PDB file of N, CA, C and O in Angstrom:
ATOM      1  N   MET M   1       6.865 -17.414  -7.223  1.00 78.00           N
ATOM      2  CA  MET M   1       5.754 -16.686  -7.357  1.00 78.00           C
ATOM      3  C   MET M   1       4.457 -16.915  -6.725  1.00 78.00           C
ATOM      4  O   MET M   1       4.462 -18.597  -6.268  1.00 78.00           O
ATOM      5  N   ILE M   2       3.669 -16.002  -5.953  1.00 81.00           N
ATOM      6  CA  ILE M   2       2.462 -16.266  -5.307  1.00 81.00           C
ATOM      7  C   ILE M   2       1.347 -15.607  -6.078  1.00 81.00           C
ATOM      8  O   ILE M   2       1.482 -14.473  -6.301  1.00 81.00           O
ATOM      9  N   LYS M   3       0.566 -16.658  -6.379  1.00 80.00           N
ATOM     10  CA  LYS M   3      -0.675 -16.238  -7.225  1.00 80.00           C
ATOM     11  C   LYS M   3      -1.869 -15.743  -6.366  1.00 80.00           C
ATOM     12  O   LYS M   3      -2.328 -16.861  -5.212  1.00 80.00           O
ATOM     13  N   LYS M   4      -2.307 -14.726  -6.065  1.00 78.00           N
ATOM     14  CA  LYS M   4      -3.401 -13.860  -5.540  1.00 78.00           C
ATOM     15  C   LYS M   4      -4.691 -13.706  -6.425  1.00 78.00           C
ATOM     16  O   LYS M   4      -4.217 -12.535  -6.762  1.00 78.00           O
ATOM     17  N   GLY M   5      -5.618 -14.201  -6.098  1.00 75.00           N
ATOM     18  CA  GLY M   5      -6.980 -14.118  -7.678  1.00 75.00           C
ATOM     19  C   GLY M   5      -6.028 -13.598  -9.034  1.00 75.00           C
ATOM     20  O   GLY M   5      -5.529 -14.665  -9.194  1.00 75.00           O
ATOM     21  N   LYS M   6      -5.974 -12.523  -9.695  1.00 73.00           N
ATOM     22  CA  LYS M   6      -5.367 -11.870 -10.557  1.00 73.00           C
ATOM     23  C   LYS M   6      -4.030 -11.806 -10.738  1.00 73.00           C
ATOM     24  O   LYS M   6      -3.093 -11.624 -11.628  1.00 73.00           O
ATOM     25  N   GLU M   7      -3.602 -11.377  -9.620  1.00 80.00           N
ATOM     26  CA  GLU M   7      -2.466 -11.226  -9.163  1.00 80.00           C
ATOM     27  C   GLU M   7      -1.150 -11.862  -9.148  1.00 80.00           C
ATOM     28  O   GLU M   7      -1.681 -12.587  -8.451  1.00 80.00           O
ATOM     29  N   THR M   8      -0.121 -11.784  -9.743  1.00 86.00           N
ATOM     30  CA  THR M   8       1.026 -12.718  -9.220  1.00 86.00           C
ATOM     31  C   THR M   8       2.013 -11.546  -8.313  1.00 86.00           C
ATOM     32  O   THR M   8       2.271 -10.777  -8.891  1.00 86.00           O
ATOM     33  N   PHE M   9       2.596 -12.260  -7.380  1.00 88.00           N
ATOM     34  CA  PHE M   9       3.659 -11.332  -6.463  1.00 88.00           C
ATOM     35  C   PHE M   9       4.646 -12.412  -6.109  1.00 88.00           C
ATOM     36  O   PHE M   9       4.795 -13.474  -6.318  1.00 88.00           O
ATOM     37  N   SER M  10       5.840 -11.378  -6.253  1.00 89.00           N
ATOM     38  CA  SER M  10       7.129 -12.550  -6.267  1.00 89.00           C
ATOM     39  C   SER M  10       7.446 -13.054  -4.636  1.00 89.00           C
ATOM     40  O   SER M  10       8.499 -13.536  -4.252  1.00 89.00           O
ATOM     41  N   GLY M  11       6.391 -12.568  -4.121  1.00 90.00           N
ATOM     42  CA  GLY M  11       6.930 -12.300  -2.602  1.00 90.00           C
ATOM     43  C   GLY M  11       5.944 -11.924  -1.810  1.00 90.00           C
ATOM     44  O   GLY M  11       5.182 -11.043  -2.025  1.00 90.00           O
ATOM     45  N   VAL M  12       5.663 -12.380  -0.020  1.00 94.00           N
ATOM     46  CA  VAL M  12       5.160 -11.665   0.721  1.00 94.00           C
ATOM     47  C   VAL M  12       5.051 -10.083   0.997  1.00 94.00           C
ATOM     48  O   VAL M  12       6.948 -10.126   1.051  1.00 94.00           O
ATOM     49  N   ASN M  13       4.348  -9.538   1.538  1.00 96.00           N
ATOM     50  CA  ASN M  13       5.367  -7.706   1.958  1.00 96.00           C
ATOM     51  C   ASN M  13       6.093  -7.330   1.276  1.00 96.00           C
ATOM     52  O   ASN M  13       6.785  -6.280   1.106  1.00 96.00           O
ATOM     53  N   LYS M  14       5.763  -7.352  -0.198  1.00 95.00           N
ATOM     54  CA  LYS M  14       6.256  -6.606  -1.196  1.00 95.00           C
ATOM     55  C   LYS M  14       5.481  -5.824  -2.124  1.00 95.00           C
ATOM     56  O   LYS M  14       4.605  -6.659  -3.317  1.00 95.00           O
ATOM     57  N   PRO M  15       5.489  -4.807  -2.233  1.00 96.00           N
ATOM     58  CA  PRO M  15       4.128  -3.988  -2.936  1.00 96.00           C
ATOM     59  C   PRO M  15       4.746  -4.121  -4.283  1.00 96.00           C
ATOM     60  O   PRO M  15       5.809  -4.192  -4.981  1.00 96.00           O
ATOM     61  N   LYS M  16       3.442  -4.031  -5.321  1.00 95.00           N
ATOM     62  CA  LYS M  16       3.729  -4.002  -6.860  1.00 95.00           C
ATOM     63  C   LYS M  16       2.735  -2.880  -7.140  1.00 95.00           C
ATOM     64  O   LYS M  16       1.817  -2.520  -6.696  1.00 95.00           O
ATOM     65  N   ARG M  17       2.736  -2.627  -8.527  1.00 95.00           N
ATOM     66  CA  ARG M  17       2.274  -1.287  -8.623  1.00 95.00           C
ATOM     67  C   ARG M  17       0.867  -2.274 -10.037  1.00 95.00           C
ATOM     68  O   ARG M  17       0.995  -3.382 -10.030  1.00 95.00           O
ATOM     69  N   THR M  18       0.226  -1.564  -9.715  1.00 93.00           N
ATOM     70  CA  THR M  18      -1.389  -2.308 -10.248  1.00 93.00           C
ATOM     71  C   THR M  18      -1.928  -1.349 -11.219  1.00 93.00           C
ATOM     72  O   THR M  18      -2.776  -0.758 -11.051  1.00 93.00           O
ATOM     73  N   PRO M  19      -1.514  -1.203 -12.545  1.00 93.00           N
ATOM     74  CA  PRO M  19      -1.638  -0.127 -13.058  1.00 93.00           C
ATOM     75  C   PRO M  19      -3.262  -0.257 -14.113  1.00 93.00           C
ATOM     76  O   PRO M  19      -3.623   0.986 -14.398  1.00 93.00           O
ATOM     77  N   ASN M  20      -3.411  -1.714 -14.427  1.00 92.00           N
ATOM     78  CA  ASN M  20      -4.962  -1.938 -14.770  1.00 92.00           C
ATOM     79  C   ASN M  20      -6.039  -1.844 -13.675  1.00 92.00           C
ATOM     80  O   ASN M  20      -6.996  -2.103 -14.367  1.00 92.00           O
ATOM     81  N   HIS M  21      -5.446  -1.813 -12.464  1.00 92.00           N
ATOM     82  CA  HIS M  21      -6.744  -1.571 -11.720  1.00 92.00           C
ATOM     83  C   HIS M  21      -7.614  -0.282 -11.754  1.00 92.00           C
ATOM     84  O   HIS M  21      -6.901   0.739 -11.718  1.00 92.00           O
ATOM     85  N   PRO M  22      -8.850  -0.335 -11.835  1.00 95.00           N
ATOM     86  CA  PRO M  22      -9.560   0.994 -12.183  1.00 95.00           C
ATOM     87  C   PRO M  22      -9.363   1.722 -11.392  1.00 95.00           C
ATOM     88  O   PRO M  22      -9.136   2.993 -11.210  1.00 95.00           O
ATOM     89  N   THR M  23      -9.147   1.658  -9.736  1.00 96.00           N
ATOM     90  CA  THR M  23      -9.003   2.642  -8.669  1.00 96.00           C
ATOM     91  C   THR M  23      -7.509   2.441  -7.720  1.00 96.00           C
ATOM     92  O   THR M  23      -7.135   3.891  -7.647  1.00 96.00           O
ATOM     93  N   LYS M  24      -7.257   1.704  -7.392  1.00 96.00           N
ATOM     94  CA  LYS M  24      -6.324   1.614  -6.788  1.00 96.00           C
ATOM     95  C   LYS M  24      -4.909   1.422  -7.409  1.00 96.00           C
ATOM     96  O   LYS M  24      -5.126   0.584  -8.464  1.00 96.00           O
ATOM     97  N   SER M  25      -3.802   2.288  -7.028  1.00 96.00           N
ATOM     98  CA  SER M  25      -2.161   1.788  -7.804  1.00 96.00           C
ATOM     99  C   SER M  25      -1.933   1.065  -7.536  1.00 96.00           C
ATOM    100  O   SER M  25      -0.726   0.462  -8.257  1.00 96.00           O
ATOM    101  N   HIS M  26      -1.721   0.290  -6.081  1.00 96.00           N
ATOM    102  CA  HIS M  26      -0.835  -0.484  -5.612  1.00 96.00           C
ATOM    103  C   HIS M  26      -1.336  -1.883  -5.451  1.00 96.00           C
ATOM    104  O   HIS M  26      -2.431  -1.541  -4.735  1.00 96.00           O
ATOM    105  N   ALA M  27      -0.789  -3.274  -4.407  1.00 96.00           N
ATOM    106  CA  ALA M  27      -1.143  -4.077  -4.051  1.00 96.00           C
ATOM    107  C   ALA M  27      -0.283  -4.392  -3.169  1.00 96.00           C
ATOM    108  O   ALA M  27       1.106  -4.990  -3.752  1.00 96.00           O
ATOM    109  N   VAL M  28      -0.059  -5.210  -2.374  1.00 96.00           N
ATOM    110  CA  VAL M  28       1.017  -6.045  -1.270  1.00 96.00           C
ATOM    111  C   VAL M  28      -0.167  -7.335  -1.047  1.00 96.00           C
ATOM    112  O   VAL M  28      -0.909  -7.381  -0.253  1.00 96.00           O
ATOM    113  N   LEU M  29       0.541  -7.971  -0.840  1.00 95.00           N
ATOM    114  CA  LEU M  29       0.429  -9.801   0.024  1.00 95.00           C
ATOM    115  C   LEU M  29       1.117  -9.347   1.351  1.00 95.00           C
ATOM    116  O   LEU M  29       2.091  -9.720   1.389  1.00 95.00           O
ATOM    117  N   ALA M  30      -0.060  -8.986   2.361  1.00 96.00           N
ATOM    118  CA  ALA M  30       0.878  -8.476   3.291  1.00 96.00           C
ATOM    119  C   ALA M  30       0.848  -9.842   4.353  1.00 96.00           C
ATOM    120  O   ALA M  30      -0.296 -10.559   3.993  1.00 96.00           O
ATOM    121  N   LYS M  31       1.984 -10.254   4.975  1.00 95.00           N
ATOM    122  CA  LYS M  31       1.597 -11.359   5.769  1.00 95.00           C
ATOM    123  C   LYS M  31       2.153 -11.248   7.448  1.00 95.00           C
ATOM    124  O   LYS M  31       3.489 -10.099   7.591  1.00 95.00           O
ATOM    125  N   GLU M  32       1.382 -11.144   8.591  1.00 95.00           N
ATOM    126  CA  GLU M  32       1.858 -10.926   9.368  1.00 95.00           C
ATOM    127  C   GLU M  32       1.705 -12.205  10.605  1.00 95.00           C
ATOM    128  O   GLU M  32       0.643 -12.383  10.925  1.00 95.00           O
ATOM    129  N   GLY M  33       2.789 -12.989  10.975  1.00 95.00           N
ATOM    130  CA  GLY M  33       2.297 -14.172  11.446  1.00 95.00           C
ATOM    131  C   GLY M  33       1.698 -15.281  10.710  1.00 95.00           C
ATOM    132  O   GLY M  33       2.302 -15.391   9.393  1.00 95.00           O
ATOM    133  N   THR M  34       0.486 -15.675  11.118  1.00 94.00           N
ATOM    134  CA  THR M  34       0.057 -16.632  10.187  1.00 94.00           C
ATOM    135  C   THR M  34      -0.969 -16.204   9.192  1.00 94.00           C
ATOM    136  O   THR M  34      -1.737 -16.874   8.538  1.00 94.00           O
ATOM    137  N   THR M  35      -1.143 -15.131   8.927  1.00 94.00           N
ATOM    138  CA  THR M  35      -2.554 -13.989   8.586  1.00 94.00           C
ATOM    139  C   THR M  35      -1.833 -13.226   7.700  1.00 94.00           C
ATOM    140  O   THR M  35      -0.820 -13.119   7.106  1.00 94.00           O
ATOM    141  N   GLU M  36      -2.415 -13.798   6.186  1.00 94.00           N
ATOM    142  CA  GLU M  36      -2.050 -13.005   4.781  1.00 94.00           C
ATOM    143  C   GLU M  36      -3.157 -12.702   4.104  1.00 94.00           C
ATOM    144  O   GLU M  36      -4.548 -13.051   4.405  1.00 94.00           O
ATOM    145  N   LYS M  37      -2.892 -11.422   3.812  1.00 94.00           N
ATOM    146  CA  LYS M  37      -4.293 -10.456   3.294  1.00 94.00           C
ATOM    147  C   LYS M  37      -4.097 -10.038   2.364  1.00 94.00           C
ATOM    148  O   LYS M  37      -2.593  -9.121   2.306  1.00 94.00           O
ATOM    149  N   LEU M  38      -4.336 -10.005   1.037  1.00 95.00           N
ATOM    150  CA  LEU M  38      -4.122  -9.056   0.162  1.00 95.00           C
ATOM    151  C   LEU M  38      -4.467  -7.579   0.447  1.00 95.00           C
ATOM    152  O   LEU M  38      -5.962  -7.547   0.473  1.00 95.00           O
ATOM    153  N   ILE M  39      -3.926  -6.755  -0.312  1.00 97.00           N
ATOM    154  CA  ILE M  39      -4.063  -5.049   0.433  1.00 97.00           C
ATOM    155  C   ILE M  39      -3.979  -4.169  -0.732  1.00 97.00           C
ATOM    156  O   ILE M  39      -2.511  -4.560  -1.397  1.00 97.00           O
ATOM    157  N   ARG M  40      -4.967  -3.466  -1.196  1.00 97.00           N
ATOM    158  CA  ARG M  40      -4.717  -2.875  -2.671  1.00 97.00           C
ATOM    159  C   ARG M  40      -5.104  -1.418  -1.462  1.00 97.00           C
ATOM    160  O   ARG M  40      -5.976  -0.962  -0.873  1.00 97.00           O
ATOM    161  N   PHE M  41      -3.956  -0.363  -2.325  1.00 97.00           N
ATOM    162  CA  PHE M  41      -3.875   0.944  -2.002  1.00 97.00           C
ATOM    163  C   PHE M  41      -3.186   1.694  -2.622  1.00 97.00           C
ATOM    164  O   PHE M  41      -3.372   1.554  -3.551  1.00 97.00           O
ATOM    165  N   GLY M  42      -3.638   3.147  -2.369  1.00 96.00           N
ATOM    166  CA  GLY M  42      -3.307   4.255  -2.937  1.00 96.00           C
ATOM    167  C   GLY M  42      -4.696   4.442  -4.109  1.00 96.00           C
ATOM    168  O   GLY M  42      -4.587   3.526  -5.340  1.00 96.00           O
ATOM    169  N   GLN M  43      -4.034   5.448  -4.127  1.00 94.00           N
ATOM    170  CA  GLN M  43      -5.516   6.214  -5.737  1.00 94.00           C
ATOM    171  C   GLN M  43      -4.909   5.856  -6.938  1.00 94.00           C
ATOM    172  O   GLN M  43      -3.721   6.825  -7.116  1.00 94.00           O
ATOM    173  N   GLN M  44      -5.398   5.452  -7.777  1.00 94.00           N
ATOM    174  CA  GLN M  44      -4.923   5.469  -9.117  1.00 94.00           C
ATOM    175  C   GLN M  44      -4.537   6.652  -9.935  1.00 94.00           C
ATOM    176  O   GLN M  44      -5.465   7.728  -9.705  1.00 94.00           O
ATOM    177  N   GLY M  45      -3.213   6.741 -10.455  1.00 91.00           N
ATOM    178  CA  GLY M  45      -3.013   8.470 -11.178  1.00 91.00           C
ATOM    179  C   GLY M  45      -2.852   9.749 -10.075  1.00 91.00           C
ATOM    180  O   GLY M  45      -2.314  10.611 -10.484  1.00 91.00           O
ATOM    181  N   VAL M  46      -2.569   9.406  -8.858  1.00 90.00           N
ATOM    182  CA  VAL M  46      -2.195  10.245  -7.251  1.00 90.00           C
ATOM    183  C   VAL M  46      -0.954  10.039  -7.047  1.00 90.00           C
ATOM    184  O   VAL M  46      -0.428   8.641  -6.991  1.00 90.00           O
ATOM    185  N   SER M  47       0.034  11.085  -7.313  1.00 89.00           N
ATOM    186  CA  SER M  47       1.448  10.394  -7.136  1.00 89.00           C
ATOM    187  C   SER M  47       1.506  11.347  -5.308  1.00 89.00           C
ATOM    188  O   SER M  47       0.628  11.755  -4.818  1.00 89.00           O
ATOM    189  N   GLY M  48       2.218  10.390  -4.656  1.00 88.00           N
ATOM    190  CA  GLY M  48       2.281  10.749  -3.584  1.00 88.00           C
ATOM    191  C   GLY M  48       3.616  11.985  -3.376  1.00 88.00           C
ATOM    192  O   GLY M  48       4.040  12.547  -4.120  1.00 88.00           O
ATOM    193  N   ASP M  49       4.091  11.867  -2.382  1.00 88.00           N
ATOM    194  CA  ASP M  49       4.924  12.926  -2.045  1.00 88.00           C
ATOM    195  C   ASP M  49       6.266  12.685  -1.185  1.00 88.00           C
ATOM    196  O   ASP M  49       6.455  12.781  -0.179  1.00 88.00           O
ATOM    197  N   LYS M  50       7.183  12.072  -1.560  1.00 85.00           N
ATOM    198  CA  LYS M  50       8.186  11.224  -0.774  1.00 85.00           C
ATOM    199  C   LYS M  50       9.061  12.573   0.019  1.00 85.00           C
ATOM    200  O   LYS M  50       9.859  12.478   0.830  1.00 85.00           O
ATOM    201  N   LYS M  51       8.826  14.120  -0.517  1.00 89.00           N
ATOM    202  CA  LYS M  51       9.879  15.104   0.277  1.00 89.00           C
ATOM    203  C   LYS M  51       9.027  15.449   1.398  1.00 89.00           C
ATOM    204  O   LYS M  51       7.386  15.234   1.412  1.00 89.00           O
ATOM    205  N   ASP M  52       9.677  16.477   2.127  1.00 89.00           N
ATOM    206  CA  ASP M  52       9.102  16.572   3.820  1.00 89.00           C
ATOM    207  C   ASP M  52       8.007  17.791   3.426  1.00 89.00           C
ATOM    208  O   ASP M  52       8.743  18.903   3.867  1.00 89.00           O
ATOM    209  N   THR M  53       6.796  17.758   2.770  1.00 93.00           N
ATOM    210  CA  THR M  53       6.026  19.005   2.133  1.00 93.00           C
ATOM    211  C   THR M  53       4.971  18.975   3.015  1.00 93.00           C
ATOM    212  O   THR M  53       4.709  18.120   3.865  1.00 93.00           O
ATOM    213  N   ALA M  54       4.151  19.971   3.446  1.00 95.00           N
ATOM    214  CA  ALA M  54       2.928  19.917   3.799  1.00 95.00           C
ATOM    215  C   ALA M  54       1.712  18.942   3.397  1.00 95.00           C
ATOM    216  O   ALA M  54       1.098  18.433   3.996  1.00 95.00           O
ATOM    217  N   ARG M  55       1.967  18.713   2.362  1.00 93.00           N
ATOM    218  CA  ARG M  55       1.018  17.975   2.039  1.00 93.00           C
ATOM    219  C   ARG M  55       1.510  16.585   2.556  1.00 93.00           C
ATOM    220  O   ARG M  55       0.228  15.664   2.645  1.00 93.00           O
ATOM    221  N   ALA M  56       2.350  15.822   2.315  1.00 94.00           N
ATOM    222  CA  ALA M  56       2.642  14.627   3.256  1.00 94.00           C
ATOM    223  C   ALA M  56       2.448  15.039   4.404  1.00 94.00           C
ATOM    224  O   ALA M  56       2.700  13.708   4.879  1.00 94.00           O
ATOM    225  N   LYS M  57       2.640  15.477   4.893  1.00 94.00           N
ATOM    226  CA  LYS M  57       2.736  15.741   6.965  1.00 94.00           C
ATOM    227  C   LYS M  57       1.306  15.698   7.059  1.00 94.00           C
ATOM    228  O   LYS M  57       0.902  15.618   8.000  1.00 94.00           O
ATOM    229  N   SER M  58       0.313  16.271   6.343  1.00 95.00           N
ATOM    230  CA  SER M  58      -1.110  16.488   6.174  1.00 95.00           C
ATOM    231  C   SER M  58      -1.477  14.832   6.253  1.00 95.00           C
ATOM    232  O   SER M  58      -2.462  14.645   7.137  1.00 95.00           O
ATOM    233  N   PHE M  59      -1.376  14.011   5.297  1.00 94.00           N
ATOM    234  CA  PHE M  59      -1.567  12.908   4.944  1.00 94.00           C
ATOM    235  C   PHE M  59      -1.051  11.855   6.381  1.00 94.00           C
ATOM    236  O   PHE M  59      -1.674  11.302   6.755  1.00 94.00           O
ATOM    237  N   LYS M  60       0.201  12.116   6.679  1.00 95.00           N
ATOM    238  CA  LYS M  60       0.730  11.296   7.684  1.00 95.00           C
ATOM    239  C   LYS M  60      -0.284  11.568   9.281  1.00 95.00           C
ATOM    240  O   LYS M  60      -0.402  10.470   9.813  1.00 95.00           O
ATOM    241  N   ALA M  61      -0.365  12.777   9.130  1.00 97.00           N
ATOM    242  CA  ALA M  61      -0.733  13.203  10.482  1.00 97.00           C
ATOM    243  C   ALA M  61      -2.653  12.623  10.401  1.00 97.00           C
ATOM    244  O   ALA M  61      -3.185  12.276  11.036  1.00 97.00           O
ATOM    245  N   ARG M  62      -3.070  12.947   8.836  1.00 97.00           N
ATOM    246  CA  ARG M  62      -4.535  11.999   9.325  1.00 97.00           C
ATOM    247  C   ARG M  62      -4.781  10.700   9.382  1.00 97.00           C
ATOM    248  O   ARG M  62      -5.731  10.190   9.967  1.00 97.00           O
ATOM    249  N   HIS M  63      -3.515   9.923   8.820  1.00 97.00           N
ATOM    250  CA  HIS M  63      -3.823   8.321   8.928  1.00 97.00           C
ATOM    251  C   HIS M  63      -2.960   7.805   9.829  1.00 97.00           C
ATOM    252  O   HIS M  63      -2.485   6.607  10.199  1.00 97.00           O
ATOM    253  N   SER M  64      -2.581   8.575  10.931  1.00 97.00           N
ATOM    254  CA  SER M  64      -1.342   8.154  12.044  1.00 97.00           C
ATOM    255  C   SER M  64      -1.974   7.065  12.598  1.00 97.00           C
ATOM    256  O   SER M  64      -1.010   6.090  13.200  1.00 97.00           O
ATOM    257  N   ASP M  65      -3.196   7.008  12.846  1.00 98.00           N
ATOM    258  CA  ASP M  65      -3.559   6.208  13.866  1.00 98.00           C
ATOM    259  C   ASP M  65      -3.670   4.477  12.994  1.00 98.00           C
ATOM    260  O   ASP M  65      -3.571   3.279  13.705  1.00 98.00           O
ATOM    261  N   ASN M  66      -4.107   4.851  11.949  1.00 97.00           N
ATOM    262  CA  ASN M  66      -4.253   3.312  10.961  1.00 97.00           C
ATOM    263  C   ASN M  66      -2.354   3.346  10.584  1.00 97.00           C
ATOM    264  O   ASN M  66      -2.346   1.756  10.228  1.00 97.00           O
ATOM    265  N   ILE M  67      -1.487   4.071  10.227  1.00 97.00           N
ATOM    266  CA  ILE M  67      -0.167   3.619  10.076  1.00 97.00           C
ATOM    267  C   ILE M  67       0.271   2.764  11.378  1.00 97.00           C
ATOM    268  O   ILE M  67       0.900   2.015  11.097  1.00 97.00           O
ATOM    269  N   ALA M  68       0.036   3.048  11.908  1.00 98.00           N
ATOM    270  CA  ALA M  68       0.648   2.455  13.376  1.00 98.00           C
ATOM    271  C   ALA M  68      -0.216   1.011  13.699  1.00 98.00           C
ATOM    272  O   ALA M  68       0.359   0.365  14.442  1.00 98.00           O
ATOM    273  N   LYS M  69      -1.237   0.975  12.959  1.00 96.00           N
ATOM    274  CA  LYS M  69      -1.587  -0.578  13.161  1.00 96.00           C
ATOM    275  C   LYS M  69      -0.775  -1.587  12.504  1.00 96.00           C
ATOM    276  O   LYS M  69      -0.803  -2.837  12.749  1.00 96.00           O
ATOM    277  N   GLY M  70       0.116  -1.367  11.917  1.00 96.00           N
ATOM    278  CA  GLY M  70       0.864  -2.035  10.943  1.00 96.00           C
ATOM    279  C   GLY M  70       0.631  -2.483   9.534  1.00 96.00           C
ATOM    280  O   GLY M  70       0.101  -2.085   8.879  1.00 96.00           O
ATOM    281  N   LYS M  71       1.816  -3.467   9.124  1.00 96.00           N
ATOM    282  CA  LYS M  71       1.496  -4.309   8.236  1.00 96.00           C
ATOM    283  C   LYS M  71       0.110  -4.644   7.549  1.00 96.00           C
ATOM    284  O   LYS M  71       0.185  -4.933   6.424  1.00 96.00           O
ATOM    285  N   MET M  72      -1.164  -4.882   7.911  1.00 97.00           N
ATOM    286  CA  MET M  72      -2.048  -5.169   7.664  1.00 97.00           C
ATOM    287  C   MET M  72      -2.999  -3.945   7.405  1.00 97.00           C
ATOM    288  O   MET M  72      -4.322  -4.249   7.205  1.00 97.00           O
ATOM    289  N   SER M  73      -2.509  -2.838   7.499  1.00 97.00           N
ATOM    290  CA  SER M  73      -3.274  -1.557   6.758  1.00 97.00           C
ATOM    291  C   SER M  73      -2.935  -1.307   5.930  1.00 97.00           C
ATOM    292  O   SER M  73      -1.397  -1.107   5.372  1.00 97.00           O
ATOM    293  N   ALA M  74      -3.887  -0.802   4.897  1.00 97.00           N
ATOM    294  CA  ALA M  74      -3.620  -0.366   3.732  1.00 97.00           C
ATOM    295  C   ALA M  74      -2.552   1.591   3.917  1.00 97.00           C
ATOM    296  O   ALA M  74      -1.869   1.757   3.349  1.00 97.00           O
ATOM    297  N   ALA M  75      -2.800   1.980   5.079  1.00 97.00           N
ATOM    298  CA  ALA M  75      -2.300   2.951   5.212  1.00 97.00           C
ATOM    299  C   ALA M  75      -0.829   2.740   5.712  1.00 97.00           C
ATOM    300  O   ALA M  75      -0.060   3.789   5.367  1.00 97.00           O
ATOM    301  N   TYR M  76      -0.707   1.866   6.418  1.00 98.00           N
ATOM    302  CA  TYR M  76       0.994   1.393   6.145  1.00 98.00           C
ATOM    303  C   TYR M  76       1.638   1.561   5.377  1.00 98.00           C
ATOM    304  O   TYR M  76       2.825   2.232   5.043  1.00 98.00           O
ATOM    305  N   TRP M  77       1.047   0.931   4.336  1.00 98.00           N
ATOM    306  CA  TRP M  77       1.484   0.589   3.009  1.00 98.00           C
ATOM    307  C   TRP M  77       2.064   1.804   1.770  1.00 98.00           C
ATOM    308  O   TRP M  77       2.663   2.369   1.195  1.00 98.00           O
ATOM    309  N   ALA M  78       0.958   2.710   2.242  1.00 96.00           N
ATOM    310  CA  ALA M  78       0.340   4.237   1.250  1.00 96.00           C
ATOM    311  C   ALA M  78       1.453   4.816   1.758  1.00 96.00           C
ATOM    312  O   ALA M  78       2.265   5.597   1.335  1.00 96.00           O
ATOM    313  N   ASN M  79       2.002   4.716   3.197  1.00 96.00           N
ATOM    314  CA  ASN M  79       2.791   5.739   3.496  1.00 96.00           C
ATOM    315  C   ASN M  79       4.260   4.867   3.539  1.00 96.00           C
ATOM    316  O   ASN M  79       5.336   5.818   3.111  1.00 96.00           O
ATOM    317  N   LYS M  80       4.737   3.784   3.468  1.00 95.00           N
ATOM    318  CA  LYS M  80       5.795   3.425   3.075  1.00 95.00           C
ATOM    319  C   LYS M  80       6.282   3.491   1.779  1.00 95.00           C
ATOM    320  O   LYS M  80       7.238   3.991   0.955  1.00 95.00           O
ATOM    321  N   VAL M  81       5.196   3.199   0.853  1.00 95.00           N
ATOM    322  CA  VAL M  81       5.485   3.167  -0.418  1.00 95.00           C
ATOM    323  C   VAL M  81       5.304   4.617  -1.663  1.00 95.00           C
ATOM    324  O   VAL M  81       6.277   5.031  -1.871  1.00 95.00           O
ATOM    325  N   LYS M  82       4.385   5.579  -1.137  1.00 93.00           N
ATOM    326  CA  LYS M  82       3.994   6.542  -1.724  1.00 93.00           C
ATOM    327  C   LYS M  82       4.071   7.905  -1.067  1.00 93.00           C
ATOM    328  O   LYS M  82       4.840   8.609  -1.505  1.00 93.00           O
ATOM    329  N   TRP M  83       4.163   7.905   0.228  1.00 90.00           N
ATOM    330  CA  TRP M  83       4.860   9.185   1.156  1.00 90.00           C
ATOM    331  C   TRP M  83       6.130   8.818   1.573  1.00 90.00           C
ATOM    332  O   TRP M  83       6.309   9.657   2.012  1.00 90.00           O
TER     333      TRP M  83
END
């Protein structure tokens, strides 16, 4: 167990739901090399769309540059977990 702020994580790069956070639906303790960072992502109360719909395609196109940045970006995690 890793504690970061009020959150407790079972490990690095393992996203978890944050139902009590006022604005963000998920959090992950991202680690790449020696850099470690708490990333909150996803709008609270809004579901993603795992199917290949126009809504999902639009999200992926709109955030493609940030998704490509890798594990240290919120868009990468939102794409992986919610979309």
